């Protein structure tokens, strides 16, 4: 058996005392370096800029109340010979007017102030907070007032401005101790320049402001106490500013942002748009690969088989000639099917825009088509593809089922949307549940939040309107 010795239960590495001392040294070093970092300067600047914005919620009502009080006092000081309204009624009317103005203007003003807070947080702290949804548009005074009262995002901004008041106090506190610390640091440097009076002259002591009160300095050695207080305040100011800025950003995310549900919807819409764009790009790449690769090779094969067929026509085994002829016909049929498949994936005419692609579809229609296009801004590629296939499907349905003699297609851009209107003079009775292909068209349009409106009474005419967003 080998010799045994005492086992040391302590793990390898530095002793606990040294590790604790190292942690304290790192903490002290971080505390000393904190005021010198760019982050600390940005947070202090953020607190300085937020103070007037935070106090604006108190200044506006006070200003309105001051105007009202001035009007009432002026009315009481210079009463008219025959007052039409008593002073009490005038005060009540003024108070009601102020309340109505506050109710109408407060949500919209809070939205503007909230946008300013978000911009400051984005520029100085790198905290990017998405804005809330816009106010629902309305016409008329009553409807606008109703929209204002129902503006949840605006009232959330009002709640932010009210709840921010304690945070504003913290931001003011951070700015104060930073400014007071800088001033206190200068006492030893200017004391002998301005306090070099004769011994017989007695000057008042100079006050030193601190977060816990003030003390007075009457001698030069006392300035070092002011210097020490200033250094302590400068070391504490970044941490106070960081705490206030963190609390402010937390309130912004909860009350100035779009909300969890709205943000989730926005994220899902963005994800869907990316998926639709990626799918459109993938189909376009597949069409190009088929056109530039397989289609060219198949065309070459058909040409080679055609040349072999011509050489075998003057002589050769009839069986071989028949096989080559069959292969040649099969290659040409496969080339036609591949070309139609590539067009079904992504029509090449869309490379020149939706108007040219629809003109190509209209020209190949079995029924005369009158095409009118008025598209100012070109839609996204995925939207152009959906609109193209919708028009092609509607023309095919009209040729198969409507018995129409003419078709009119109108494409226009309206309110950030592409509107495709197809009208025929057929027998009508189009039904999405009847297996005419309209159900698949509706499903394709709904993938980008589009909508389809079908008006097709028995006896006609049939009018189908497809509305698509400009961007998926």
Short mmCIF file of C-alpha atoms in Angstrom, two decimals, residues 309 312 317-329:
data_model
loop_
_atom_site.label_atom_id
_atom_site.label_comp_id
_atom_site.label_asym_id
_atom_site.label_seq_id
_atom_site.Cartn_x
_atom_site.Cartn_y
_atom_site.Cartn_z
CA UNK A 309 -34.19 12.63 -87.61
CA UNK A 312 -32.12 9.16 -90.82
CA UNK A 317 -33.39 1.46 -90.03
CA UNK A 318 -37.11 2.40 -89.96
CA UNK A 319 -37.38 1.25 -86.34
CA UNK A 320 -34.56 3.58 -85.28
CA UNK A 321 -36.08 6.40 -87.32
CA UNK A 322 -39.41 5.89 -85.55
CA UNK A 323 -37.76 5.90 -82.13
CA UNK A 324 -35.88 9.11 -82.92
CA UNK A 325 -39.07 10.72 -84.22
CA UNK A 326 -40.94 9.76 -81.04
CA UNK A 327 -38.11 11.08 -78.86
CA UNK A 328 -38.10 14.33 -80.85
CA UNK A 329 -41.83 14.86 -80.35
#
